[in-house]
């Protein structure tokens, strides 16, 4: 819905042309980039970020939003260092302009996600703590994002589960369903698995994996199955690989990876990679052949 609304807005001229210095469209483009990334449509998002930008754009509110969206896009593409630079620049500008409010743009927790990817949990946790200390950090959304980072950076499983549980509650209160679903998945992944006798089959995983392969079509009794290529792409996506990383691993184009994921989402009746069944992430026998 956000992607559709932003796409329409990009083709709608502002009510008072010229008042924003011609930067109106870049604020809208920022929303569209974020929405496309959330949908896993990275190629389309990249097209919006390609090409020259007006001089001084990043000295405007709309440019700030686009810089923030670019950071998120780079993080989704596995470029944690470049993303970190963008988020820190967002923070520098917000501080300079005296608009440093995490309920507006939570650059600290965004930068913290990059630091976690780079193996620096102590610095990530510090940024989350700084966000919680701000007045805007009491907003359920900003607080939930910070608690999530603290949970992911926690050393002990009980503390991780406690913090992620608090984050889930705050994010649900805020109305950010996508972030809440992500935390719910992280909670499930961090839950201890029951001990099984050596050599015993993991029946729960077997049943769930079979359900993934044999999902009944809505409104009918016929069974549908993921193709071999769809299964391989979905498995790597559930394990956290980006579309670019999957394309390199399976020798596919990024566009082909996106097409496979779109079909997987339709068959499983889900909306994004965040909804992929956890059992796929547990699969390790992914062939590197197309």
mmCIF file of N, CA and C in Angstrom, residues 33 36-47 73 76-77 229-230 232-234 237 241-248 250 252-266 271-273 276 290:
data_model
loop_
_atom_site.group_PDB
_atom_site.id
_atom_site.type_symbol
_atom_site.label_atom_id
_atom_site.label_comp_id
_atom_site.label_asym_id
_atom_site.label_seq_id
_atom_site.Cartn_x
_atom_site.Cartn_y
_atom_site.Cartn_z
ATOM 1 N N UNK A 33 11.356 4.078 -1.904
ATOM 2 C CA UNK A 33 12.543 3.234 -1.749
ATOM 3 C C UNK A 33 12.380 2.313 -0.540
ATOM 4 N N UNK A 36 9.728 -0.407 -1.318
ATOM 5 C CA UNK A 36 10.216 -1.417 -2.253
ATOM 6 C C UNK A 36 11.231 -2.342 -1.583
ATOM 7 N N UNK A 37 12.090 -1.790 -0.743
ATOM 8 C CA UNK A 37 13.049 -2.622 -0.016
ATOM 9 C C UNK A 37 12.320 -3.600 0.903
ATOM 10 N N UNK A 38 11.269 -3.109 1.564
ATOM 11 C CA UNK A 38 10.506 -3.982 2.459
ATOM 12 C C UNK A 38 9.837 -5.120 1.689
ATOM 13 N N UNK A 39 9.526 -4.869 0.434
ATOM 14 C CA UNK A 39 8.905 -5.889 -0.424
ATOM 15 C C UNK A 39 9.947 -6.786 -1.091
ATOM 16 N N UNK A 40 11.219 -6.478 -0.895
ATOM 17 C CA UNK A 40 12.268 -7.265 -1.531
ATOM 18 C C UNK A 40 12.501 -6.900 -2.983
ATOM 19 N N UNK A 41 11.944 -5.770 -3.435
ATOM 20 C CA UNK A 41 12.085 -5.349 -4.829
ATOM 21 C C UNK A 41 13.274 -4.386 -4.950
ATOM 22 N N UNK A 42 14.472 -4.938 -4.755
ATOM 23 C CA UNK A 42 15.668 -4.117 -4.635
ATOM 24 C C UNK A 42 16.084 -3.466 -5.955
ATOM 25 N N UNK A 43 15.854 -4.140 -7.069
ATOM 26 C CA UNK A 43 16.236 -3.558 -8.359
ATOM 27 C C UNK A 43 15.445 -2.288 -8.621
ATOM 28 N N UNK A 44 14.138 -2.341 -8.351
ATOM 29 C CA UNK A 44 13.295 -1.159 -8.550
ATOM 30 C C UNK A 44 13.722 -0.027 -7.616
ATOM 31 N N UNK A 45 14.070 -0.366 -6.372
ATOM 32 C CA UNK A 45 14.515 0.660 -5.430
ATOM 33 C C UNK A 45 15.830 1.282 -5.895
ATOM 34 N N UNK A 46 16.727 0.456 -6.437
ATOM 35 C CA UNK A 46 18.014 0.968 -6.919
ATOM 36 C C UNK A 46 17.833 1.988 -8.030
ATOM 37 N N UNK A 47 16.858 1.741 -8.902
ATOM 38 C CA UNK A 47 16.624 2.669 -10.013
ATOM 39 C C UNK A 47 16.274 4.062 -9.505
ATOM 40 N N UNK A 73 18.602 1.048 2.097
ATOM 41 C CA UNK A 73 18.749 0.244 0.883
ATOM 42 C C UNK A 73 20.126 -0.418 0.843
ATOM 43 N N UNK A 76 20.174 -3.286 3.273
ATOM 44 C CA UNK A 76 19.454 -4.440 2.724
ATOM 45 C C UNK A 76 20.296 -5.169 1.688
ATOM 46 N N UNK A 77 21.184 -4.433 1.002
ATOM 47 C CA UNK A 77 22.042 -5.041 -0.004
ATOM 48 C C UNK A 77 23.349 -5.564 0.546
ATOM 49 N N UNK A 229 14.103 -24.461 -7.889
ATOM 50 C CA UNK A 229 14.746 -23.147 -7.857
ATOM 51 C C UNK A 229 14.099 -22.243 -6.818
ATOM 52 N N UNK A 230 12.758 -22.289 -6.739
ATOM 53 C CA UNK A 230 12.054 -21.475 -5.749
ATOM 54 C C UNK A 230 12.449 -21.895 -4.337
ATOM 55 N N UNK A 232 15.273 -23.298 -3.367
ATOM 56 C CA UNK A 232 16.638 -22.884 -3.061
ATOM 57 C C UNK A 232 16.711 -21.387 -2.754
ATOM 58 N N UNK A 233 16.026 -20.584 -3.570
ATOM 59 C CA UNK A 233 16.037 -19.139 -3.354
ATOM 60 C C UNK A 233 15.369 -18.789 -2.017
ATOM 61 N N UNK A 234 14.209 -19.403 -1.739
ATOM 62 C CA UNK A 234 13.486 -19.114 -0.498
ATOM 63 C C UNK A 234 14.299 -19.525 0.723
ATOM 64 N N UNK A 237 16.982 -16.941 1.291
ATOM 65 C CA UNK A 237 16.355 -15.695 1.759
ATOM 66 C C UNK A 237 15.984 -15.808 3.234
ATOM 67 N N UNK A 241 20.189 -14.061 3.581
ATOM 68 C CA UNK A 241 20.987 -13.562 2.467
ATOM 69 C C UNK A 241 20.192 -12.524 1.683
ATOM 70 N N UNK A 242 20.866 -11.523 1.165
ATOM 71 C CA UNK A 242 20.225 -10.525 0.314
ATOM 72 C C UNK A 242 20.023 -11.105 -1.076
ATOM 73 N N UNK A 243 19.220 -10.419 -1.888
ATOM 74 C CA UNK A 243 18.995 -10.898 -3.255
ATOM 75 C C UNK A 243 20.295 -10.958 -4.041
ATOM 76 N N UNK A 244 21.174 -9.989 -3.827
ATOM 77 C CA UNK A 244 22.455 -10.003 -4.537
ATOM 78 C C UNK A 244 23.303 -11.197 -4.111
ATOM 79 N N UNK A 245 23.306 -11.494 -2.817
ATOM 80 C CA UNK A 245 24.079 -12.634 -2.330
ATOM 81 C C UNK A 245 23.509 -13.950 -2.851
ATOM 82 N N UNK A 246 22.170 -14.024 -2.928
ATOM 83 C CA UNK A 246 21.543 -15.235 -3.462
ATOM 84 C C UNK A 246 21.885 -15.403 -4.939
ATOM 85 N N UNK A 247 21.865 -14.294 -5.685
ATOM 86 C CA UNK A 247 22.169 -14.377 -7.124
ATOM 87 C C UNK A 247 23.590 -14.877 -7.342
ATOM 88 N N UNK A 248 24.523 -14.423 -6.493
ATOM 89 C CA UNK A 248 25.909 -14.877 -6.621
ATOM 90 C C UNK A 248 26.046 -16.342 -6.223
ATOM 91 N N UNK A 250 23.730 -18.755 -6.337
ATOM 92 C CA UNK A 250 23.030 -19.692 -7.225
ATOM 93 C C UNK A 250 23.264 -19.403 -8.710
ATOM 94 N N UNK A 252 22.373 -16.809 -10.520
ATOM 95 C CA UNK A 252 21.160 -16.262 -11.133
ATOM 96 C C UNK A 252 21.301 -14.750 -11.210
ATOM 97 N N UNK A 253 20.521 -14.120 -12.069
ATOM 98 C CA UNK A 253 20.472 -12.665 -12.054
ATOM 99 C C UNK A 253 19.624 -12.223 -10.859
ATOM 100 N N UNK A 254 19.841 -10.995 -10.405
ATOM 101 C CA UNK A 254 19.046 -10.473 -9.292
ATOM 102 C C UNK A 254 17.569 -10.450 -9.670
ATOM 103 N N UNK A 255 17.293 -10.112 -10.920
ATOM 104 C CA UNK A 255 15.903 -10.080 -11.390
ATOM 105 C C UNK A 255 15.252 -11.456 -11.284
ATOM 106 N N UNK A 256 16.002 -12.509 -11.633
ATOM 107 C CA UNK A 256 15.450 -13.864 -11.539
ATOM 108 C C UNK A 256 15.173 -14.233 -10.088
ATOM 109 N N UNK A 257 16.083 -13.856 -9.185
ATOM 110 C CA UNK A 257 15.870 -14.111 -7.759
ATOM 111 C C UNK A 257 14.582 -13.436 -7.290
ATOM 112 N N UNK A 258 14.384 -12.184 -7.700
ATOM 113 C CA UNK A 258 13.180 -11.454 -7.297
ATOM 114 C C UNK A 258 11.921 -12.129 -7.835
ATOM 115 N N UNK A 259 11.989 -12.626 -9.076
ATOM 116 C CA UNK A 259 10.832 -13.309 -9.663
ATOM 117 C C UNK A 259 10.515 -14.596 -8.904
ATOM 118 N N UNK A 260 11.554 -15.351 -8.543
ATOM 119 C CA UNK A 260 11.332 -16.575 -7.757
ATOM 120 C C UNK A 260 10.678 -16.243 -6.419
ATOM 121 N N UNK A 261 11.187 -15.196 -5.741
ATOM 122 C CA UNK A 261 10.631 -14.837 -4.441
ATOM 123 C C UNK A 261 9.184 -14.372 -4.562
ATOM 124 N N UNK A 262 8.884 -13.638 -5.624
ATOM 125 C CA UNK A 262 7.502 -13.197 -5.828
ATOM 126 C C UNK A 262 6.560 -14.392 -5.940
ATOM 127 N N UNK A 263 6.996 -15.421 -6.687
ATOM 128 C CA UNK A 263 6.166 -16.627 -6.820
ATOM 129 C C UNK A 263 6.054 -17.378 -5.487
ATOM 130 N N UNK A 264 7.155 -17.406 -4.728
ATOM 131 C CA UNK A 264 7.122 -18.064 -3.419
ATOM 132 C C UNK A 264 6.132 -17.357 -2.501
ATOM 133 N N UNK A 265 6.184 -16.011 -2.476
ATOM 134 C CA UNK A 265 5.261 -15.257 -1.622
ATOM 135 C C UNK A 265 3.808 -15.563 -2.000
ATOM 136 N N UNK A 266 3.546 -15.614 -3.321
ATOM 137 C CA UNK A 266 2.178 -15.873 -3.765
ATOM 138 C C UNK A 266 1.725 -17.277 -3.353
ATOM 139 N N UNK A 271 3.705 -11.847 2.415
ATOM 140 C CA UNK A 271 3.944 -10.575 1.721
ATOM 141 C C UNK A 271 5.413 -10.201 1.601
ATOM 142 N N UNK A 272 6.293 -10.817 2.380
ATOM 143 C CA UNK A 272 7.698 -10.441 2.300
ATOM 144 C C UNK A 272 8.582 -11.560 2.822
ATOM 145 N N UNK A 273 9.905 -11.405 2.669
ATOM 146 C CA UNK A 273 10.862 -12.406 3.130
ATOM 147 C C UNK A 273 10.814 -12.560 4.642
ATOM 148 N N UNK A 276 8.787 -15.598 5.649
ATOM 149 C CA UNK A 276 9.167 -16.939 5.221
ATOM 150 C C UNK A 276 9.221 -17.874 6.423
ATOM 151 N N UNK A 290 21.807 -24.053 -10.564
ATOM 152 C CA UNK A 290 20.545 -23.392 -10.925
ATOM 153 C C UNK A 290 19.489 -24.465 -11.153
#
